[in-house]
Amino acid sequence: LNLPHAIGVSSGTDALLATFLALQRTAGEVAPLQPGDEVLVPSATFWSSVLPLLWVGGIPVFCESESRQLGLDSEDVERRITPRTRAMMVVHLWGMPSRMDALLDIARRHDLKVLEDASHAHGARWRGQWCGAMGDMAVFSLQSRKLAPAGEGGMLLSNDDSLMERAICLGD
């Protein structure tokens, strides 16, 4: 994916947990995600895309899915943004990339972190860009029923040095 950082973890769920913890851990600055903050998530997803957010005290805000790619519906996402919204979790379902152009535009305009769950989208692209390489952080599952199975396991990827440094702290 041409990203400088990737770490292996025990599952895609643990990769998500490390992602949310990375957004909470800081060295003196205001963390991007605090307990009680909101993360926009798709209403059509597997439970483990949302459960780690609850473990760190975040509030999932369920958004509708658009009908063609089944990703987050950008119009519904825009309607659900509040002053407490800090990030959006994009889930690329069944190898179909979410419509990232509109979602990345919304994130840029509202200063939101973009987290990609590409567990079902190994090798998929949106307009020439790899799923998992467009947001701030991305996770992949390697569970036995995924497109790239390894029995069990997960990966966390990013091009952000400080976020990856904080994510690694989960293993320590």
Short mmCIF file of C-alpha atoms in Angstrom, two decimals:
data_model
loop_
_atom_site.label_atom_id
_atom_site.label_comp_id
_atom_site.label_asym_id
_atom_site.label_seq_id
_atom_site.Cartn_x
_atom_site.Cartn_y
_atom_site.Cartn_z
CA LEU A 1 0.00 0.00 0.00
CA ASN A 2 3.08 2.25 -0.01
CA LEU A 3 2.56 3.26 3.60
CA PRO A 4 5.62 3.61 5.85
CA HIS A 5 4.12 1.87 8.89
CA ALA A 6 2.44 -1.48 9.47
CA ILE A 7 2.22 -3.51 12.64
CA GLY A 8 0.84 -6.98 13.12
CA VAL A 9 -1.55 -7.70 15.97
CA SER A 10 -3.57 -10.70 17.11
CA SER A 11 -6.79 -9.76 15.25
CA GLY A 12 -8.53 -7.07 13.24
CA THR A 13 -10.44 -6.18 16.40
CA ASP A 14 -7.15 -5.57 18.24
CA ALA A 15 -6.00 -3.44 15.31
CA LEU A 16 -9.12 -1.32 15.79
CA LEU A 17 -8.49 -1.10 19.54
CA ALA A 18 -4.91 0.05 18.88
CA THR A 19 -6.28 2.63 16.43
CA PHE A 20 -8.68 4.13 18.96
CA LEU A 21 -6.04 4.06 21.72
CA ALA A 22 -3.59 5.83 19.40
CA LEU A 23 -6.12 8.61 18.96
CA GLN A 24 -6.38 8.97 22.74
CA ARG A 25 -2.71 8.86 23.72
CA THR A 26 -0.76 12.07 23.37
CA ALA A 27 2.43 13.65 24.58
CA GLY A 28 1.21 16.95 26.00
CA GLU A 29 -1.16 17.91 23.19
CA VAL A 30 -4.93 17.60 23.09
CA ALA A 31 -5.80 14.07 21.97
CA PRO A 32 -7.97 13.74 18.87
CA LEU A 33 -10.38 11.40 20.69
CA GLN A 34 -11.47 11.54 24.31
CA PRO A 35 -14.08 9.49 26.21
CA GLY A 36 -17.51 10.86 25.27
CA ASP A 37 -16.40 11.96 21.80
CA GLU A 38 -18.32 10.72 18.77
CA VAL A 39 -17.15 8.63 15.82
CA LEU A 40 -19.35 8.27 12.74
CA VAL A 41 -19.76 4.59 11.86
CA PRO A 42 -21.81 2.71 9.28
CA SER A 43 -25.04 1.08 10.39
CA ALA A 44 -24.20 -1.93 8.20
CA THR A 45 -21.03 -3.43 9.62
CA PHE A 46 -19.73 -6.24 11.82
CA TRP A 47 -19.83 -5.63 15.58
CA SER A 48 -16.04 -5.51 15.90
CA SER A 49 -15.86 -2.33 13.81
CA VAL A 50 -17.61 -0.55 16.70
CA LEU A 51 -16.95 -2.50 19.90
CA PRO A 52 -13.34 -1.27 20.45
CA LEU A 53 -14.66 2.30 20.28
CA LEU A 54 -16.95 1.51 23.21
CA TRP A 55 -14.01 0.01 25.13
CA VAL A 56 -12.22 3.38 25.05
CA GLY A 57 -15.33 5.40 25.97
CA GLY A 58 -16.17 6.69 22.49
CA ILE A 59 -19.72 7.07 21.25
CA PRO A 60 -20.61 5.45 17.93
CA VAL A 61 -22.97 7.51 15.79
CA PHE A 62 -24.57 5.16 13.28
CA CYS A 63 -24.97 6.53 9.77
CA GLU A 64 -26.92 5.15 6.84
CA SER A 65 -25.21 3.22 4.08
CA GLU A 66 -25.41 4.32 0.48
CA SER A 67 -26.98 1.82 -1.92
CA ARG A 68 -24.28 1.19 -4.55
CA GLN A 69 -21.09 0.53 -2.58
CA LEU A 70 -22.73 0.05 0.84
CA GLY A 71 -20.28 2.46 2.49
CA LEU A 72 -21.15 5.49 4.58
CA ASP A 73 -23.76 7.70 2.95
CA SER A 74 -22.04 11.10 2.71
CA GLU A 75 -25.29 13.09 3.02
CA ASP A 76 -26.25 11.26 6.21
CA VAL A 77 -22.70 11.63 7.55
CA GLU A 78 -22.88 15.39 7.03
CA ARG A 79 -26.21 15.59 8.90
CA ARG A 80 -24.90 13.68 11.92
CA ILE A 81 -21.79 15.75 12.62
CA THR A 82 -21.91 17.55 15.96
CA PRO A 83 -19.34 19.56 17.95
CA ARG A 84 -18.34 16.24 19.64
CA THR A 85 -17.60 14.41 16.35
CA ARG A 86 -13.90 13.60 16.03
CA ALA A 87 -13.60 10.85 13.41
CA MET A 88 -15.35 8.60 10.95
CA MET A 89 -14.89 4.86 10.59
CA VAL A 90 -15.16 3.88 6.94
CA VAL A 91 -15.84 0.17 6.39
CA HIS A 92 -15.19 -1.19 2.91
CA LEU A 93 -17.63 -4.12 2.81
CA TRP A 94 -17.30 -7.29 0.72
CA GLY A 95 -14.53 -5.94 -1.47
CA MET A 96 -16.49 -2.85 -2.47
CA PRO A 97 -14.66 0.39 -1.69
CA SER A 98 -16.62 3.14 0.01
CA ARG A 99 -17.10 6.32 -1.99
CA MET A 100 -14.07 8.02 -0.51
CA ASP A 101 -14.07 11.30 -2.45
CA ALA A 102 -17.08 12.74 -0.65
CA LEU A 103 -16.12 11.23 2.72
CA LEU A 104 -12.57 12.61 2.60
CA ASP A 105 -13.95 16.01 1.63
CA ILE A 106 -16.29 16.00 4.63
CA ALA A 107 -13.45 14.92 6.92
CA ARG A 108 -11.20 17.69 5.64
CA ARG A 109 -13.88 20.37 6.06
CA HIS A 110 -14.77 19.25 9.61
CA ASP A 111 -11.23 18.30 10.75
CA LEU A 112 -12.16 14.64 11.32
CA LYS A 113 -9.79 11.70 11.43
CA VAL A 114 -10.58 9.01 8.86
CA LEU A 115 -10.18 5.41 9.97
CA GLU A 116 -10.53 2.68 7.35
CA ASP A 117 -11.64 -0.85 8.18
CA ALA A 118 -10.49 -2.62 5.04
CA SER A 119 -10.86 -6.12 6.48
CA HIS A 120 -13.09 -7.13 3.57
CA ALA A 121 -11.23 -5.15 0.92
CA HIS A 122 -7.74 -6.61 0.57
CA GLY A 123 -6.54 -5.45 -2.84
CA ALA A 124 -9.56 -3.25 -3.61
CA ARG A 125 -9.09 0.26 -5.01
CA TRP A 126 -11.16 3.43 -5.18
CA ARG A 127 -10.25 5.56 -8.19
CA GLY A 128 -6.76 4.10 -8.32
CA GLN A 129 -6.05 4.33 -4.57
CA TRP A 130 -5.80 1.28 -2.36
CA CYS A 131 -8.44 0.74 0.29
CA GLY A 132 -6.56 1.24 3.53
CA ALA A 133 -4.23 3.91 2.16
CA MET A 134 -6.59 6.90 1.98
CA GLY A 135 -7.38 7.66 5.63
CA ASP A 136 -5.29 8.47 8.68
CA MET A 137 -5.14 4.85 9.86
CA ALA A 138 -6.35 1.56 8.45
CA VAL A 139 -6.93 -1.95 9.72
CA PHE A 140 -7.05 -5.30 8.00
CA SER A 141 -8.21 -8.60 9.42
CA LEU A 142 -6.43 -11.81 8.51
CA GLN A 143 -9.08 -14.07 10.07
CA SER A 144 -9.75 -17.32 8.20
CA ARG A 145 -12.82 -16.04 6.32
CA LYS A 146 -11.20 -12.87 4.96
CA LEU A 147 -9.79 -12.33 1.48
CA ALA A 148 -6.20 -12.77 2.72
CA PRO A 149 -6.53 -15.33 5.53
CA ALA A 150 -3.75 -16.25 7.92
CA GLY A 151 -5.89 -18.23 10.34
CA GLU A 152 -6.07 -15.27 12.70
CA GLY A 153 -4.38 -11.91 13.02
CA GLY A 154 -4.69 -8.30 11.99
CA MET A 155 -2.70 -5.38 10.64
CA LEU A 156 -2.69 -1.70 11.48
CA LEU A 157 -1.29 0.70 8.87
CA SER A 158 -0.68 4.43 8.70
CA ASN A 159 1.52 7.13 7.24
CA ASP A 160 1.36 9.11 10.51
CA ASP A 161 4.50 8.57 12.63
CA SER A 162 3.03 9.78 15.93
CA LEU A 163 -0.21 7.79 15.60
CA MET A 164 1.73 4.61 14.90
CA GLU A 165 4.09 5.26 17.78
CA ARG A 166 1.09 5.54 20.10
CA ALA A 167 -0.60 2.46 18.61
CA ILE A 168 2.49 0.38 19.32
CA CYS A 169 2.09 1.24 23.02
CA LEU A 170 -0.82 -1.21 23.15
CA GLY A 171 1.69 -4.04 22.75
CA ASP A 172 3.87 -2.63 25.50
#
